Coordinates of C-alpha atoms (C1' of nucleotides) and ligand atoms in Angstrom, one line a residue:
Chain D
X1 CA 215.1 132.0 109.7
X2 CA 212.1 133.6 108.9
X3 CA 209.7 131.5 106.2
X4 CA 210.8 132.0 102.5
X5 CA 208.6 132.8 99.8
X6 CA 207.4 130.2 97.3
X7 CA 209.0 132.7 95.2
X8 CA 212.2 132.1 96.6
X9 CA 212.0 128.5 97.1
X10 CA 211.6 128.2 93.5
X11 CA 214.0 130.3 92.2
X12 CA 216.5 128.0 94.4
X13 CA 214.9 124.8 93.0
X14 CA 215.3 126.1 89.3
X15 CA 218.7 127.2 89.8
X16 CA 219.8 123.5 91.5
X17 CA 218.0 122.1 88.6
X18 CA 219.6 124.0 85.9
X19 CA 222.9 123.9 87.6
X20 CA 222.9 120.3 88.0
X21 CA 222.0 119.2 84.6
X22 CA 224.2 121.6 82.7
X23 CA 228.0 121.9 82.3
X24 CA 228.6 125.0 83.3
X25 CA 228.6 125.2 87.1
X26 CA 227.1 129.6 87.0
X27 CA 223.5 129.8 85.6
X28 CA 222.6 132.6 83.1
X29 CA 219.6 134.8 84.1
X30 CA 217.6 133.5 80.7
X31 CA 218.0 130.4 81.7
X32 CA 216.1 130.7 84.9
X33 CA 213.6 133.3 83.4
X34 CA 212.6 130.3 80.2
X35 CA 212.4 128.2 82.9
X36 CA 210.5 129.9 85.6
X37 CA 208.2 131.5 83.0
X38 CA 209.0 135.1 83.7
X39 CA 210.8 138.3 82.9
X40 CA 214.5 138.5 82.5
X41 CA 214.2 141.8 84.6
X42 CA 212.2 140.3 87.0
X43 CA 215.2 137.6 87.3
X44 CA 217.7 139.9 87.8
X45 CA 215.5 141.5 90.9
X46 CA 215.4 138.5 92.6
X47 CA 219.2 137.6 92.1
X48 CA 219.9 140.7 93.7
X49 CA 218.0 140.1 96.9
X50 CA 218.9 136.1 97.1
X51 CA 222.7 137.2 96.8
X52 CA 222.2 140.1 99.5
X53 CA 220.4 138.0 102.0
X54 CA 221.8 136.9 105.0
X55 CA 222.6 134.1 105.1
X56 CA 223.7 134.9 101.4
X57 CA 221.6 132.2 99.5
X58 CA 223.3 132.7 96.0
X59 CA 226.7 133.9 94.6
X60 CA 225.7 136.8 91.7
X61 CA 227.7 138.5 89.8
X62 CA 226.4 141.2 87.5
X63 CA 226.3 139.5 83.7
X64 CA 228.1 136.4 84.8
X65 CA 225.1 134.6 86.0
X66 CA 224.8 132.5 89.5
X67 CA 225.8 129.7 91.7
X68 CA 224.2 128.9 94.8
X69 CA 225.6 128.9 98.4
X70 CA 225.8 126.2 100.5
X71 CA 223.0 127.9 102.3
X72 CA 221.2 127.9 99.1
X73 CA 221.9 124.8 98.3
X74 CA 220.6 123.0 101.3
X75 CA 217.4 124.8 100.8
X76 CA 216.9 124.1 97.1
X77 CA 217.6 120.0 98.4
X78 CA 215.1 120.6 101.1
X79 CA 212.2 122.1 98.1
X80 CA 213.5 118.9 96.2
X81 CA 213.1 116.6 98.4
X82 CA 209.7 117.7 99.4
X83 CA 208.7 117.7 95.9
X84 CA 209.7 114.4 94.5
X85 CA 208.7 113.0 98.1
X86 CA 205.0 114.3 96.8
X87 CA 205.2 113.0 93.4
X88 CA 206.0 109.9 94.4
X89 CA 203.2 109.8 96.8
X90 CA 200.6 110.8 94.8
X91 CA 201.5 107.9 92.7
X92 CA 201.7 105.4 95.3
X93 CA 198.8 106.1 97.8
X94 CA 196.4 107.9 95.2
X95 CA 196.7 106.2 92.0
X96 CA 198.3 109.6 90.1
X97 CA 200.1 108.5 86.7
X98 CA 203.6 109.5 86.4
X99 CA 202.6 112.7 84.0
X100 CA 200.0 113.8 86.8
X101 CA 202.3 114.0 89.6
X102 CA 204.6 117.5 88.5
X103 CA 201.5 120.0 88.6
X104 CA 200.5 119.1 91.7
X105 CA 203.8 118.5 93.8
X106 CA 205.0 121.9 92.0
X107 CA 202.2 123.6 94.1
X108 CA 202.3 121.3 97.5
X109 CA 206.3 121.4 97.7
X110 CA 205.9 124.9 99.5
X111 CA 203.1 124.0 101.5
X112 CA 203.7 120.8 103.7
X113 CA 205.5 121.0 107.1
X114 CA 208.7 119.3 107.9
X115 CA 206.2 116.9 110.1
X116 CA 204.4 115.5 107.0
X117 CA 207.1 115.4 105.2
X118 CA 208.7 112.7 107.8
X119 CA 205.1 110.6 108.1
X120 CA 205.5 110.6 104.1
X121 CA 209.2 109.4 104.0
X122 CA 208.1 107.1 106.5
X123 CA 205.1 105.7 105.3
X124 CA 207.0 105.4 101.6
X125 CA 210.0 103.1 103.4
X126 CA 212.2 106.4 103.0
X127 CA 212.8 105.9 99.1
X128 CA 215.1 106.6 97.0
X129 CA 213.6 107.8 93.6
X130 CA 210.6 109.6 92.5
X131 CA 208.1 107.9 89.5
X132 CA 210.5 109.6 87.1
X133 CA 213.6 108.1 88.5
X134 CA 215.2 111.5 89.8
X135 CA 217.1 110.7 93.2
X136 CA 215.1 111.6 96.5
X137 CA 217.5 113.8 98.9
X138 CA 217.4 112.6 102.6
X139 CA 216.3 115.3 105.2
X140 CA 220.1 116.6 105.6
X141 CA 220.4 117.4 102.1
X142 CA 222.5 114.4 100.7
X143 CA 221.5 113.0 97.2
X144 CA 222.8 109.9 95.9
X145 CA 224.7 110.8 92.2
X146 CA 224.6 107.6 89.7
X147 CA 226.5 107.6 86.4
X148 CA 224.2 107.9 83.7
X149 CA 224.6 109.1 80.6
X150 CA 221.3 110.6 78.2
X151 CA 220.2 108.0 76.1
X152 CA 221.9 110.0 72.7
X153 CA 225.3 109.4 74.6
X154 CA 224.5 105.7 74.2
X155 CA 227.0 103.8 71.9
X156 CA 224.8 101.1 69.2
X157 CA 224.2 97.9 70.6
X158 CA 225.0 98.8 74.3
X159 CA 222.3 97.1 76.5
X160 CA 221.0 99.4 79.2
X161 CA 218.1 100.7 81.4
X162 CA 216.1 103.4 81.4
X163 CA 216.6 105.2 85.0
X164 CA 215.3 109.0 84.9
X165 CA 213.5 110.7 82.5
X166 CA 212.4 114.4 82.6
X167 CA 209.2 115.4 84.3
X168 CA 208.1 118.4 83.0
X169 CA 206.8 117.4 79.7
X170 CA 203.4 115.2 80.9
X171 CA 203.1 115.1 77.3
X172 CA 205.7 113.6 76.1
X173 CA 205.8 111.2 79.8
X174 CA 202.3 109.6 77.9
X175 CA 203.7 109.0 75.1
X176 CA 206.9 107.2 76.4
X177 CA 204.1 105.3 78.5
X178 CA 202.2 103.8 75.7
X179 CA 205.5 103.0 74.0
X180 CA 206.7 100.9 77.5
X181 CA 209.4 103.2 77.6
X182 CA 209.1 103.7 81.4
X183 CA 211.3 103.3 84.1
X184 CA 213.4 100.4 84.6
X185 CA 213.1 99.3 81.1
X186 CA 215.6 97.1 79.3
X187 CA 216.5 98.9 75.9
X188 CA 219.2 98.9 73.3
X189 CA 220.2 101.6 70.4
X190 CA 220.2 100.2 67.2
X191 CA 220.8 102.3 64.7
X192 CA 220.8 106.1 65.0
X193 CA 220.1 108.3 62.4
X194 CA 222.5 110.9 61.3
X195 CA 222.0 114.6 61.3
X196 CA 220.3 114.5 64.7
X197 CA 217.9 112.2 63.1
X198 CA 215.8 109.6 65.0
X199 CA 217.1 106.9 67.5
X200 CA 216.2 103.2 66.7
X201 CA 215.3 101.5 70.4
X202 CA 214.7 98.4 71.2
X203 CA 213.4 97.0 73.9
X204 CA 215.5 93.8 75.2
X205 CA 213.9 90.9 75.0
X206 CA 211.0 92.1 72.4
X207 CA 211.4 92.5 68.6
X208 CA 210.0 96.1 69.6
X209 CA 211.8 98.6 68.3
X210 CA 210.8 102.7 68.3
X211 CA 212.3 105.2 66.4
X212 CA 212.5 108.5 69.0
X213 CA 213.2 111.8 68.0
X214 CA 216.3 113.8 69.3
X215 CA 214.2 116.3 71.4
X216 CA 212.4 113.5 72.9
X217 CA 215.7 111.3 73.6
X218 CA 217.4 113.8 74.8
X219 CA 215.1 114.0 77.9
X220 CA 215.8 110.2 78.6
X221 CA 218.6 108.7 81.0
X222 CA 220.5 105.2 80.7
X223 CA 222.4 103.3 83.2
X224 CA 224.6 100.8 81.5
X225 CA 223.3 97.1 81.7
X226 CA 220.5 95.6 83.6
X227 CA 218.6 97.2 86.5
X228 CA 220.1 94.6 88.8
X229 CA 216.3 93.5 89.7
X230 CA 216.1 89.7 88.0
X231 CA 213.5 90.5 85.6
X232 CA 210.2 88.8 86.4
Chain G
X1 CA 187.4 132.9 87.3
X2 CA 190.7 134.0 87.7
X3 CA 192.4 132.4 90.5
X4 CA 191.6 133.5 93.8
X5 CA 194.3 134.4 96.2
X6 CA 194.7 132.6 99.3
X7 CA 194.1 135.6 101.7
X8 CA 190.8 135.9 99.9
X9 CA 189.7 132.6 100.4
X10 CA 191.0 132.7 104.1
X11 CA 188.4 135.9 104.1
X12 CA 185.7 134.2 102.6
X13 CA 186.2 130.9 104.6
X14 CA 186.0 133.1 108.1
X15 CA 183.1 135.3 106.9
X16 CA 181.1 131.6 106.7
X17 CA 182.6 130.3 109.6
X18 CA 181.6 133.3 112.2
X19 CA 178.6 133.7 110.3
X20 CA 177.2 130.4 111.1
X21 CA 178.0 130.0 114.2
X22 CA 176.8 133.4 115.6
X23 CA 173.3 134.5 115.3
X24 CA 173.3 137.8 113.3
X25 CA 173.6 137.6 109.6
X26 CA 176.0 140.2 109.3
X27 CA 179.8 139.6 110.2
X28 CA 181.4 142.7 111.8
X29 CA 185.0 143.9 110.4
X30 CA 186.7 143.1 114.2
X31 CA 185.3 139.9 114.8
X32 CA 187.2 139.1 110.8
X33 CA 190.1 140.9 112.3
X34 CA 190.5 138.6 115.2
X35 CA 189.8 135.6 113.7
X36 CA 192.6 136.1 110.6
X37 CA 195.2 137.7 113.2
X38 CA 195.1 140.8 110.7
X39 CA 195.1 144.8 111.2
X40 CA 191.1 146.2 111.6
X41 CA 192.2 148.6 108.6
X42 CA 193.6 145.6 106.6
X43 CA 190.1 144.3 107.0
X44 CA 188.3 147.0 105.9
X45 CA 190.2 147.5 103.0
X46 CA 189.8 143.6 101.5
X47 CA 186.1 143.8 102.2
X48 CA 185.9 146.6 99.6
X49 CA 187.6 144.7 96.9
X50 CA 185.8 142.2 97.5
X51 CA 182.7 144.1 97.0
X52 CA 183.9 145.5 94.0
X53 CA 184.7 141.8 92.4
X54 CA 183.1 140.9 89.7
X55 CA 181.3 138.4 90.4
X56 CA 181.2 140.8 93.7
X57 CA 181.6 137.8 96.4
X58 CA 180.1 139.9 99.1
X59 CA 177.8 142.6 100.5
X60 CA 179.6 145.1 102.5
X61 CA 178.1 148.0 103.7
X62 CA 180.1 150.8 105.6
X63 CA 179.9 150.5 109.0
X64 CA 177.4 147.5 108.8
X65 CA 179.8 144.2 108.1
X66 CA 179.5 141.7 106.0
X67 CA 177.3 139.2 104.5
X68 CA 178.2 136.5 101.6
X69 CA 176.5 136.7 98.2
X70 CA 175.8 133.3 96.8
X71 CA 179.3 133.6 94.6
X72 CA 181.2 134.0 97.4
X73 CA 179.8 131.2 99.6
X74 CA 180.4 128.9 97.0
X75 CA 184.1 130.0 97.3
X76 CA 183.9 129.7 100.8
X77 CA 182.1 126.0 101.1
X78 CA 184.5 125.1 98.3
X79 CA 187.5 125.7 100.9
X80 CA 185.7 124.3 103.9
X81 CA 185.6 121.2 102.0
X82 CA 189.2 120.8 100.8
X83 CA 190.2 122.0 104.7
X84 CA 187.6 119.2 106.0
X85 CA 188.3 116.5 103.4
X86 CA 192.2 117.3 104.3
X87 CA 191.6 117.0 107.8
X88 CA 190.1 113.8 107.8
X89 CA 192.4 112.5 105.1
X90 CA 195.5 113.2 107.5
X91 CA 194.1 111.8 110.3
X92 CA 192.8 108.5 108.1
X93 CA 195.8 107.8 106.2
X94 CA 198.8 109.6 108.0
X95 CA 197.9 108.8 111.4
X96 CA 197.7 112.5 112.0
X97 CA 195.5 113.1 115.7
X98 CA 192.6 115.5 115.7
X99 CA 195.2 118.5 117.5
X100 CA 197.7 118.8 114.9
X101 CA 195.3 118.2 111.3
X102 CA 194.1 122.0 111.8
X103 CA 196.9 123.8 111.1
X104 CA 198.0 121.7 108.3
X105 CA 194.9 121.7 106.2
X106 CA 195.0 125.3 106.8
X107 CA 198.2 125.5 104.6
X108 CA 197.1 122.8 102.0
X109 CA 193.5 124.4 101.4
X110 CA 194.3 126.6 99.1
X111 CA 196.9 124.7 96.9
X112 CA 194.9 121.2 96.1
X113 CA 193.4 120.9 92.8
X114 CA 189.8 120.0 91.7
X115 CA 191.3 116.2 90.9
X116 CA 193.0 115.7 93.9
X117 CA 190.2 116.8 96.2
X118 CA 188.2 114.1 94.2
X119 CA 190.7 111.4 94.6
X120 CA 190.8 111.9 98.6
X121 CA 187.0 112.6 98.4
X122 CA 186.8 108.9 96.4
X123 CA 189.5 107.2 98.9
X124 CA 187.5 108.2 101.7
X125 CA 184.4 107.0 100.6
X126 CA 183.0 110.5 100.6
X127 CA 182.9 111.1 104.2
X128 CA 180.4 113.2 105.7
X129 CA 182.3 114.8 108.7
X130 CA 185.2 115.7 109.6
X131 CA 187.7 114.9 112.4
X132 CA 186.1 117.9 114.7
X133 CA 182.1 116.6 113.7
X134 CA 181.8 119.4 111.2
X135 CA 179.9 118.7 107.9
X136 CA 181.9 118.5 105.3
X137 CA 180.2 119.9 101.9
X138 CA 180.2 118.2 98.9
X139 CA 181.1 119.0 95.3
X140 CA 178.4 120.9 94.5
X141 CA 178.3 122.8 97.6
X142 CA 175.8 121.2 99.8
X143 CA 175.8 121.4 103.1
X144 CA 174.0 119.2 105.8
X145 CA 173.0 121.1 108.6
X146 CA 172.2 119.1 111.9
X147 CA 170.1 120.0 115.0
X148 CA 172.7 120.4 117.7
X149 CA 172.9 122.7 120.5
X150 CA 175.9 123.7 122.7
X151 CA 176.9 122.2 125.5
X152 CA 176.3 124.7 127.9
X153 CA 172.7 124.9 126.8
X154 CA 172.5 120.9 127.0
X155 CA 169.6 120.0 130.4
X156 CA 170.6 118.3 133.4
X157 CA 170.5 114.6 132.7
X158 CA 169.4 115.0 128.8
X159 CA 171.7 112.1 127.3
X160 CA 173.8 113.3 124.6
X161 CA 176.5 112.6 122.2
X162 CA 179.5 115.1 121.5
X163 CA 178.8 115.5 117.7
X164 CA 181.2 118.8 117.1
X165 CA 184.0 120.0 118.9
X166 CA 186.0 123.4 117.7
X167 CA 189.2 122.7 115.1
X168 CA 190.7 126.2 116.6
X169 CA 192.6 125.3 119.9
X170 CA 195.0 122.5 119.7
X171 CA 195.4 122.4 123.4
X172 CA 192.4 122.1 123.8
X173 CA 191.5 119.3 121.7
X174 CA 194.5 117.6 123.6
X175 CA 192.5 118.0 126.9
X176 CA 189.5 116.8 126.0
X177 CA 190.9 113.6 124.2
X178 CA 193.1 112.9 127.7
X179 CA 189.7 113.0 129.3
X180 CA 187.7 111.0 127.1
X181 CA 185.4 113.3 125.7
X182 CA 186.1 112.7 122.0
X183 CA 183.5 112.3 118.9
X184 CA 180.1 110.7 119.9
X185 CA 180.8 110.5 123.7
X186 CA 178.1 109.6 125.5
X187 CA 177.1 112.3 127.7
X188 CA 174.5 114.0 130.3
X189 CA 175.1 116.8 132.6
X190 CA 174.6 116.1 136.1
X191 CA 175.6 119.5 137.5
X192 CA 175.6 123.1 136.5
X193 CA 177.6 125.5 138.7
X194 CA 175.5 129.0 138.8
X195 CA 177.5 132.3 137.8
X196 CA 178.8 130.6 134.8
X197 CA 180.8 128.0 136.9
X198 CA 182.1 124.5 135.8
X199 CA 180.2 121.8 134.4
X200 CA 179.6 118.5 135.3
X201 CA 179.9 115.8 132.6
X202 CA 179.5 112.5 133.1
X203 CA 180.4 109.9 130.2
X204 CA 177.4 107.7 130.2
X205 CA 177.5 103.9 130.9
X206 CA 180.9 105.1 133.2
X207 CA 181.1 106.5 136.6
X208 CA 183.7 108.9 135.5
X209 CA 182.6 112.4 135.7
X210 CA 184.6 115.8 134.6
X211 CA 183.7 119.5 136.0
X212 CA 184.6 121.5 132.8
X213 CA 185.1 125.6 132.8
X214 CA 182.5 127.0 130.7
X215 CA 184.9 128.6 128.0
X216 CA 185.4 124.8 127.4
X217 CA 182.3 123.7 127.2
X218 CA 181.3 126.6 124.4
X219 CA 183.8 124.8 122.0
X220 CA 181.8 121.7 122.4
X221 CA 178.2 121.0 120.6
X222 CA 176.4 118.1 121.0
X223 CA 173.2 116.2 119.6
X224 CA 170.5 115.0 122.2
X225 CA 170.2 110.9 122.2
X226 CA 173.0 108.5 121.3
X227 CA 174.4 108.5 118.2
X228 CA 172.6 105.6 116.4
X229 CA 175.5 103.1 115.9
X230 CA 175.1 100.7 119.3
X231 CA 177.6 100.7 121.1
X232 CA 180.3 98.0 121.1
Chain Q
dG1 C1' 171.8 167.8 124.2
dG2 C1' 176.7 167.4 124.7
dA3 C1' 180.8 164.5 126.2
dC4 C1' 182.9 160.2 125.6
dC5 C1' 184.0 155.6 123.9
dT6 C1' 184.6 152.1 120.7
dA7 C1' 184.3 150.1 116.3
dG8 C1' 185.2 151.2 111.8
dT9 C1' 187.2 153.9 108.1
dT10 C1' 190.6 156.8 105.6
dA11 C1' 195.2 158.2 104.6
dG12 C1' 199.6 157.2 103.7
dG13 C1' 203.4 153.8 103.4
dC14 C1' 206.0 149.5 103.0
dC15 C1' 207.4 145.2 100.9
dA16 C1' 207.3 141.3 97.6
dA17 C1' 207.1 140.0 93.1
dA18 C1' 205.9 140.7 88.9
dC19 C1' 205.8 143.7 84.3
dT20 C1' 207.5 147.0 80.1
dA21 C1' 210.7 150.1 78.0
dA22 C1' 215.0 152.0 77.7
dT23 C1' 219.8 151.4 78.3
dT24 C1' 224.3 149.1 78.9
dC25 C1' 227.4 145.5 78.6
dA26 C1' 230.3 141.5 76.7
dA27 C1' 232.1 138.9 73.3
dG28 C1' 232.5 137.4 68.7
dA29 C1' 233.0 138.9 63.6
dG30 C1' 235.3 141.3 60.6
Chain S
dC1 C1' 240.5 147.5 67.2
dT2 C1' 236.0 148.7 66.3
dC3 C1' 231.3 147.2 65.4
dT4 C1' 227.3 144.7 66.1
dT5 C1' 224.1 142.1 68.5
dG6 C1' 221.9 139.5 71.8
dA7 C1' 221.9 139.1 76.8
dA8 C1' 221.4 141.5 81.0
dT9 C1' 220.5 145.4 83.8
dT10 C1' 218.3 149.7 85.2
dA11 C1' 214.4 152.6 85.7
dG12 C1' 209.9 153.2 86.5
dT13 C1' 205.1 151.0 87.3
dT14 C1' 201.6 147.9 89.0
dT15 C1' 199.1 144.9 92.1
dG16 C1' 198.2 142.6 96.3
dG17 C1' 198.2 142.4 101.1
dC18 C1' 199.5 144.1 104.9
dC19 C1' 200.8 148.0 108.5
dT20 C1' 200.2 152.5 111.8
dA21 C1' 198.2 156.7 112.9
dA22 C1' 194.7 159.8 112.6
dC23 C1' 190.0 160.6 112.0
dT24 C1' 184.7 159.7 112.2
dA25 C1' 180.1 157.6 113.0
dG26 C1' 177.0 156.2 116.3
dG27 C1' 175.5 154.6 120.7
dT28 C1' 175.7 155.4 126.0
dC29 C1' 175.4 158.1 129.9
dC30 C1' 174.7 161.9 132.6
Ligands
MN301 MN1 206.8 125.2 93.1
MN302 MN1 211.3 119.4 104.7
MN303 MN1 194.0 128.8 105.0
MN304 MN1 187.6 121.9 95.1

DNA sequence: GGACCTAGTTAGGCCAAACTAATTCAAGAG
DNA sequence: CTCTTGAATTAGTTTGGCCTAACTAGGTCC
């Protein structure tokens, strides 16, 4: 089991990612390259030498795209749990914002040992999500799955709570901040615009209400009614 | 200022490190070789890119070593203080002990950015040592340099204080903790074996005294007197 | 002064991970 | 069933960081 590559480990990450939030279960070598930031070509290298590594950490098929192992698998839960472990960190013990954390946890994920990774689990109370809701796996690779649905799945009127929202875009994370669209919060739909025009949310319990674009909305999760917390 | 690799700043970092603590300016390819575990050749052949850098971060001459320029000591202080502040952060916070931060903040050195080495800095209250005693620069470079001398060179009954003990040797650092002689010990020398024989240290205010080997003792440095805060 | 040793350098290669440019495939439109 | 086109692969380079093996500069010793 000699050490993997950064490289590697992210490949494996993006292709968890990509795999888990899409419908199709094999992930196109365009997909990974947009979201790795590289070359098709230099997608396709890689491919080749995760699929012909032993253990084999991905299934490749020439033009039909990959899945992972359960070899790869375990390893792209491992990078994930390491990096959301760090985000959340950041944000607990060192006062990061939740559009701060990515950057930073993208570069540390490859970097900590297994031992600081238990002192942070430990030292957090083991948690279960990271500041932008995502699931935290547990150090044998198990993640919890919720039903959510994104927040343009959600039917007018339907009360709800924000539970995950996308962290790649700090960007867009400040904006939902200043519009108390963060985690946890109590929001209904109503009104949505047709032809992929703006969503109408409110937030429950307020007369606020924001019109979000579809791009934006579309990188926002809802769990159907309240957060189970009483609110304060 | 493109991004520097992590093998370069691992060069630069040991070009300071032997540099300082040996008495000839220069810094000879083996003793680099040994210190980063890497081929003679592999040495010989970094040292003239980085010569050729522009800014050039050092001052190679064939057959002569190395020396820093003032670019490339700035590199290097810059990673001695996200190593230090690292160190002292996992020991502080994590509950790390003074054996096992080494190799850690040898990982993490290179991947920590400017804002996180600030928060830390800020958290810690800008400490000026780390968990070894060694100085740990600030943002701008700065270094405090202290009088201290080695132990071996310490005089029969001169009281002293451990103020610096080598990061290198975990063991070693696990030894020295099981016997008591950690950070600003009181010490004094009660015995010097000839032909380069043990030591003997006493811990002052104690009975207790240790016969150290010499190779030990060279990992240690001290400061003559006590080290200003009374003792409890 | 010549032989010898050691530290240091050169030469030549390897591997990982990227790139560009050229080519090939797959799948839908007609 | 063929054509077209965008996606994907191949081929060929580059760069960085390391390696081994072979050679050389310079100091030591007789
Ligand atoms: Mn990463
Ligand atoms: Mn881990
Ligand atoms: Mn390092
Ligand atoms: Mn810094």
């Amino acid at each position: 089991m000699t050490t993997l590559s950064p490289a590697v480990e992210d490949y494996l990450k993006a292709i968890y990612e990509i795999q888990s939030e899409g419908d199709q279960d094999r992930v196109s070598t365009s997909a990974l390259a947009d979201c790795l930031g590289v070359a098709r070509a230099s997608v396709t290298g890689m491919l080749k030498k995760l699929n012909a590594m032993d253990p084999k950490l991905v299934n490749y098929i020439r033009y039909r795209g990959v899945q992972l192992t359960p070899a790869g698998e375990k390893i792209a839960l491992e990078v994930l749990r390491h990096h959301r472990l760090i985000e959340l960190y950041l944000s607990e013990a060192l006062g990061y914002s939740w559009d701060e954390v990515h950057q930073e946890a993208d570069n540390l994920e490859h970097v900590i040992s297994e031992d600081l990774e238990d002192r942070i689990a430990t030292l957090l109370g083991h948690p279960q999500v990271d500041p932008h809701g995502a699931p935290i796996p547990d150090r044998d690779g198990n993640i919890s799955r919720r039903e959510e649905v994104q927040l343009t799945q959600l039917g007018i009127h339907q009360p709800a709570h924000i539970s995950r929202v996308s962290d790649h875009d700090p960007a867009m994370l400040r904006y939902l901040q200043e519009l108390g669209l963060t985690l946890n919060a109590q929001i209904e739909v109503t009104e949505k615009a047709p032809f992929s025009g703006p969503l109408h949310i409110r937030l429950i319990g307020t007369e606020i209400v924001h019109a979000l674009g579809r791009q934006v909305a579309d990188y926002i999760f809802v769990t159907l009614g309240s957060t189970g917390r009483k609110k304060s």
